[in-house]
Coordinates of C-alpha atoms in Angstrom, one line a residue:
M1 CA 108.6 100.6 126.2
T2 CA 108.5 103.6 124.0
I3 CA 109.7 104.0 120.3
K4 CA 111.1 106.8 118.5
K5 CA 109.6 108.4 115.4
Q6 CA 111.5 108.4 111.9
N7 CA 111.6 111.1 109.4
K8 CA 110.3 109.8 106.2
Q9 CA 112.1 110.4 103.3
G10 CA 110.8 112.5 100.2
N11 CA 108.9 115.0 102.4
R12 CA 110.1 118.2 103.7
K13 CA 109.8 119.1 107.1
G14 CA 106.2 120.9 107.9
K15 CA 104.8 119.8 104.7
K16 CA 102.5 116.7 104.4
A17 CA 102.2 114.7 101.0
E18 CA 99.0 114.6 99.3
I19 CA 96.4 112.0 100.7
P20 CA 94.2 110.2 98.5
V21 CA 90.6 110.3 99.5
R22 CA 89.2 106.6 100.1
E23 CA 85.9 105.4 98.1
E24 CA 84.0 105.5 101.5
E25 CA 84.8 109.2 102.1
K26 CA 83.9 110.0 98.6
Q27 CA 80.6 108.4 99.2
A28 CA 80.1 110.2 102.5
L29 CA 81.0 113.5 100.8
E30 CA 78.7 112.9 98.1
N31 CA 75.9 112.3 100.5
D32 CA 76.5 115.5 102.2
L33 CA 77.4 114.1 105.6
A34 CA 79.1 115.8 108.1
P35 CA 82.8 115.9 107.9
E36 CA 83.5 114.9 111.4
I37 CA 82.5 111.2 110.5
I38 CA 85.0 111.2 107.7
S39 CA 87.9 111.7 110.1
K40 CA 86.1 109.1 112.9
L41 CA 85.9 106.4 110.1
K42 CA 89.7 106.7 108.9
A43 CA 91.1 103.0 109.4
V44 CA 94.6 104.0 109.7
K45 CA 97.0 106.9 110.3
D46 CA 97.5 109.2 107.2
E47 CA 99.8 107.7 104.8
G48 CA 101.0 111.1 104.0
D49 CA 102.3 111.7 107.7
E50 CA 105.8 112.9 107.4
N51 CA 107.0 110.9 110.3
T52 CA 106.9 106.9 110.6
Y53 CA 108.1 104.5 113.3
D54 CA 111.0 102.2 112.7
L55 CA 110.0 98.8 113.7
S56 CA 112.9 97.0 112.1
E57 CA 114.6 96.0 115.4
Y58 CA 111.3 94.7 116.7
K59 CA 111.1 92.5 113.5
V60 CA 114.4 91.0 114.5
L61 CA 113.4 90.5 118.0
V62 CA 110.3 88.5 116.6
E63 CA 112.8 86.2 114.7
F64 CA 115.0 85.9 117.6
L65 CA 112.3 84.8 120.1
G66 CA 110.7 82.3 117.4
K67 CA 114.0 80.6 117.3
F68 CA 114.8 80.8 121.0
L69 CA 111.6 79.7 122.3
G70 CA 111.1 77.2 119.7
P71 CA 108.1 75.5 117.5
D72 CA 105.5 75.8 120.4
Y73 CA 105.6 79.4 120.6
E74 CA 104.0 81.9 117.9
I75 CA 105.5 85.3 117.8
L76 CA 103.7 88.2 115.9
L77 CA 104.2 92.0 115.6
H78 CA 101.0 94.0 114.8
D79 CA 102.0 97.6 113.2
V80 CA 98.9 99.7 114.2
S81 CA 99.5 102.3 111.5
K82 CA 99.0 99.5 108.8
L83 CA 95.4 98.5 110.3
P84 CA 93.6 96.3 109.5
N85 CA 96.1 94.2 107.8
S86 CA 98.5 95.0 110.8
V87 CA 100.8 91.8 111.1
V88 CA 104.3 92.8 109.7
A89 CA 106.4 89.9 111.4
I90 CA 105.6 86.5 112.3
A91 CA 107.7 83.5 113.6
N92 CA 106.4 79.8 113.9
P93 CA 103.0 80.7 112.4
L94 CA 101.0 78.2 114.5
S95 CA 97.6 79.9 113.8
G96 CA 98.1 80.0 110.0
R97 CA 98.6 83.7 109.7
E98 CA 101.2 85.6 107.8
V99 CA 102.5 89.0 107.1
G100 CA 99.5 91.1 106.1
S101 CA 97.1 88.9 108.0
P102 CA 94.5 91.1 110.1
I103 CA 94.5 92.2 113.6
T104 CA 92.2 90.3 116.1
E105 CA 89.3 91.5 117.7
L106 CA 91.1 91.9 121.0
G107 CA 93.5 94.1 119.2
L108 CA 90.8 96.3 118.0
R109 CA 89.2 96.5 121.4
I110 CA 92.7 97.4 123.0
I111 CA 92.9 100.4 120.2
Q112 CA 89.3 101.4 120.5
E113 CA 89.0 101.6 124.2
K114 CA 92.6 102.8 124.6
M115 CA 93.3 99.9 127.1
Y116 CA 97.1 100.7 126.7
Q117 CA 96.8 104.0 128.4
S118 CA 96.6 102.3 131.9
R119 CA 98.7 99.3 131.3
D120 CA 101.8 97.9 129.4
Y121 CA 100.9 94.6 128.6
Y122 CA 98.1 91.8 128.8
V123 CA 99.4 88.4 130.0
N124 CA 97.9 84.9 130.2
Y125 CA 94.7 85.1 128.3
Q126 CA 93.2 82.4 125.9
G127 CA 93.6 82.7 122.1
R128 CA 91.8 80.5 119.7
R129 CA 91.9 79.5 116.1
G130 CA 89.3 77.0 115.3
N131 CA 89.6 74.1 118.0
D132 CA 93.1 75.0 118.5
H133 CA 93.9 77.0 121.9
Y134 CA 96.7 78.9 123.0
R135 CA 98.0 81.0 126.2
S136 CA 98.5 84.3 124.9
S137 CA 100.2 87.7 125.9
S138 CA 100.5 91.2 124.3
F139 CA 103.1 93.6 124.9
F140 CA 102.3 97.4 124.2
I141 CA 104.8 99.1 122.2
K142 CA 104.0 103.1 122.5
D143 CA 105.7 106.5 121.4
D144 CA 106.8 109.3 123.5
Q145 CA 103.3 110.5 123.9
G146 CA 102.1 107.1 125.2
E147 CA 100.2 106.2 122.1
L148 CA 100.1 102.8 120.8
V149 CA 102.5 102.3 117.8
A150 CA 102.6 98.3 117.6
L151 CA 101.7 95.1 119.8
L152 CA 104.1 92.4 120.3
C153 CA 102.3 89.1 120.8
I154 CA 103.4 85.7 122.0
N155 CA 100.9 82.5 121.7
F156 CA 101.8 79.3 123.1
T157 CA 100.3 76.0 122.7
D158 CA 100.6 72.9 124.9
A159 CA 99.3 70.3 122.1
R160 CA 102.7 68.6 121.6
F161 CA 103.1 68.1 125.3
L162 CA 99.6 66.7 125.7
E163 CA 100.4 63.9 123.3
E164 CA 103.4 63.1 125.1
F165 CA 101.5 63.2 128.5
D166 CA 99.1 60.8 127.2
R167 CA 101.8 58.3 125.9
L168 CA 103.4 58.6 129.4
Q169 CA 99.9 57.8 131.1
K170 CA 99.7 54.8 129.1
I171 CA 103.3 53.6 130.1
I172 CA 103.0 54.3 133.7
H173 CA 99.4 53.2 134.5
P174 CA 97.1 50.1 133.7
K175 CA 95.0 50.5 130.7
D176 CA 91.9 50.8 132.7
W177 CA 93.3 53.7 134.9
V178 CA 94.0 56.0 132.1
N179 CA 91.2 58.8 131.5
P180 CA 90.8 59.0 127.8
A181 CA 89.2 62.3 128.3
A182 CA 92.3 63.9 130.0
S183 CA 93.6 65.4 126.7
D184 CA 90.4 66.3 125.4
R185 CA 89.8 68.6 128.2
V186 CA 92.9 70.5 127.2
S187 CA 92.2 70.6 123.3
R188 CA 88.6 72.3 124.4
G189 CA 90.6 74.7 126.3
Q190 CA 89.4 73.7 129.8
T191 CA 92.8 73.6 131.2
F192 CA 92.7 77.2 130.6
D193 CA 90.2 78.1 133.4
Q194 CA 92.6 79.3 135.5
V195 CA 94.3 81.7 133.0
N196 CA 93.6 85.5 133.2
Q197 CA 90.5 86.2 130.9
E198 CA 90.3 89.7 131.6
G199 CA 90.9 90.6 128.0
G200 CA 88.4 87.9 126.8
I201 CA 89.0 85.2 124.4
E202 CA 91.1 86.4 121.3
E203 CA 90.1 84.7 118.2
F204 CA 92.7 84.5 115.3
H205 CA 91.7 85.1 111.7
S206 CA 93.5 84.8 108.5
N207 CA 91.6 87.4 106.6
I208 CA 89.6 90.5 107.2
D209 CA 86.3 89.0 105.9
E210 CA 86.5 86.4 108.6
L211 CA 87.2 89.0 111.1
M212 CA 84.2 91.3 110.1
V213 CA 81.7 88.3 110.0
N214 CA 82.8 87.3 113.3
I215 CA 82.3 90.7 114.9
F216 CA 78.9 91.1 113.1
E217 CA 77.5 87.6 114.3
D218 CA 78.8 88.1 117.6
V219 CA 76.7 91.6 117.7
I220 CA 73.7 90.3 116.3
E221 CA 73.7 87.1 118.2
G222 CA 72.7 89.1 121.3
N223 CA 69.8 91.1 119.2
P224 CA 66.4 89.4 119.5
I225 CA 64.8 91.1 116.8
P226 CA 65.6 89.5 113.2
I227 CA 67.2 91.9 110.7
G228 CA 64.4 91.8 108.4
Y229 CA 62.1 93.2 111.1
M230 CA 64.5 95.9 112.5
K231 CA 63.4 99.4 112.6
Q232 CA 65.7 102.5 112.3
E233 CA 66.4 102.6 115.9
D234 CA 67.4 98.9 116.0
R235 CA 69.6 99.3 113.0
L236 CA 71.2 102.4 114.7
E237 CA 71.9 100.4 117.9
V238 CA 73.6 97.6 116.1
T239 CA 75.9 100.0 114.2
R240 CA 76.6 101.6 117.6
K241 CA 77.7 98.2 119.0
L242 CA 79.7 97.5 115.7
D243 CA 81.4 100.7 116.1
A244 CA 82.3 100.1 119.8
R245 CA 84.0 96.9 118.5
G246 CA 86.3 98.7 116.0
M247 CA 84.3 97.5 113.0
F248 CA 84.5 100.7 111.2
R249 CA 88.4 100.7 111.3
M250 CA 88.4 98.1 108.7
K251 CA 88.2 99.2 104.8
G252 CA 85.1 97.9 103.4
A253 CA 83.3 97.8 106.5
V254 CA 80.5 100.3 105.6
N255 CA 79.7 98.4 102.5
F256 CA 79.8 95.0 104.4
V257 CA 77.4 96.3 107.3
A258 CA 74.9 98.0 104.8
D259 CA 74.7 94.6 102.9
K260 CA 74.3 92.6 106.1
L261 CA 71.5 95.1 107.6
D262 CA 69.7 95.5 104.1
C263 CA 70.2 99.1 103.9
S264 CA 72.2 101.6 101.7
V265 CA 75.8 102.7 102.5
A266 CA 74.4 106.3 102.8
T267 CA 72.2 104.9 105.6
V268 CA 75.3 103.6 107.5
Y269 CA 77.1 106.7 107.0
R270 CA 74.1 108.5 108.4
Y271 CA 73.9 106.2 111.6
L272 CA 77.7 106.8 112.3
N273 CA 77.2 110.5 111.9
M274 CA 74.2 110.3 114.3
I275 CA 76.5 108.3 116.9
N276 CA 79.3 110.7 116.5
W277 CA 77.1 113.7 117.2
Q278 CA 75.6 112.0 120.3
E279 CA 79.2 111.3 121.7

């Protein structure tokens, strides 16, 4: 499904509004880093762009689906231009998220690897928030050029039905026949074994800090060298993996990574510049 651009009021056609320079970009310029990395690290589409996308009808669709499908379905709309706080509409917030909550790691991966170019949606993968599990699907909303504009996501929980199932078992079977672990298997997500996991498990986060910590810890977990003993090439490789996961699309990520890797902000920008040139 494609969406049309809407001209933004206040800007004359052919002329862009002045765009403020972000603090990270100022630091990069002050350290005489190559300008290529500045554009590479921009987290969102320039706010001064004369064109914008009208998602108002999709916001109404979120409300409609939420009321039609009922309380066991969470419906969200992510506006890619507002990364990382991309949630612009939500109905039945089962995962505890709200308007302004961040995109998920899977969402970042979809954007970073341009998965949307080869398909129009992902269906039936596992979503997770703490111990709560969901059957999730994402629909890609694109513009006329096939670029991703928004994500319409649906998350279903069967927790309420499991409680009913457990009560029903106790009614129709003798006490020693009922398997008390039956509902536990579902709460641990084992009933999702047959669900398509091509996109991986999607973790839901209520804020950017949680998202950055989760991505960083996931990358570091597979690294056998403790941070305190890392050499430049080790920190460079960690930065490369973080970049591939979309970490640097988030505001404040450079400072966050510098603190975690025990190096300066300028060093992280230098690593990113090296990665940019290698690509």
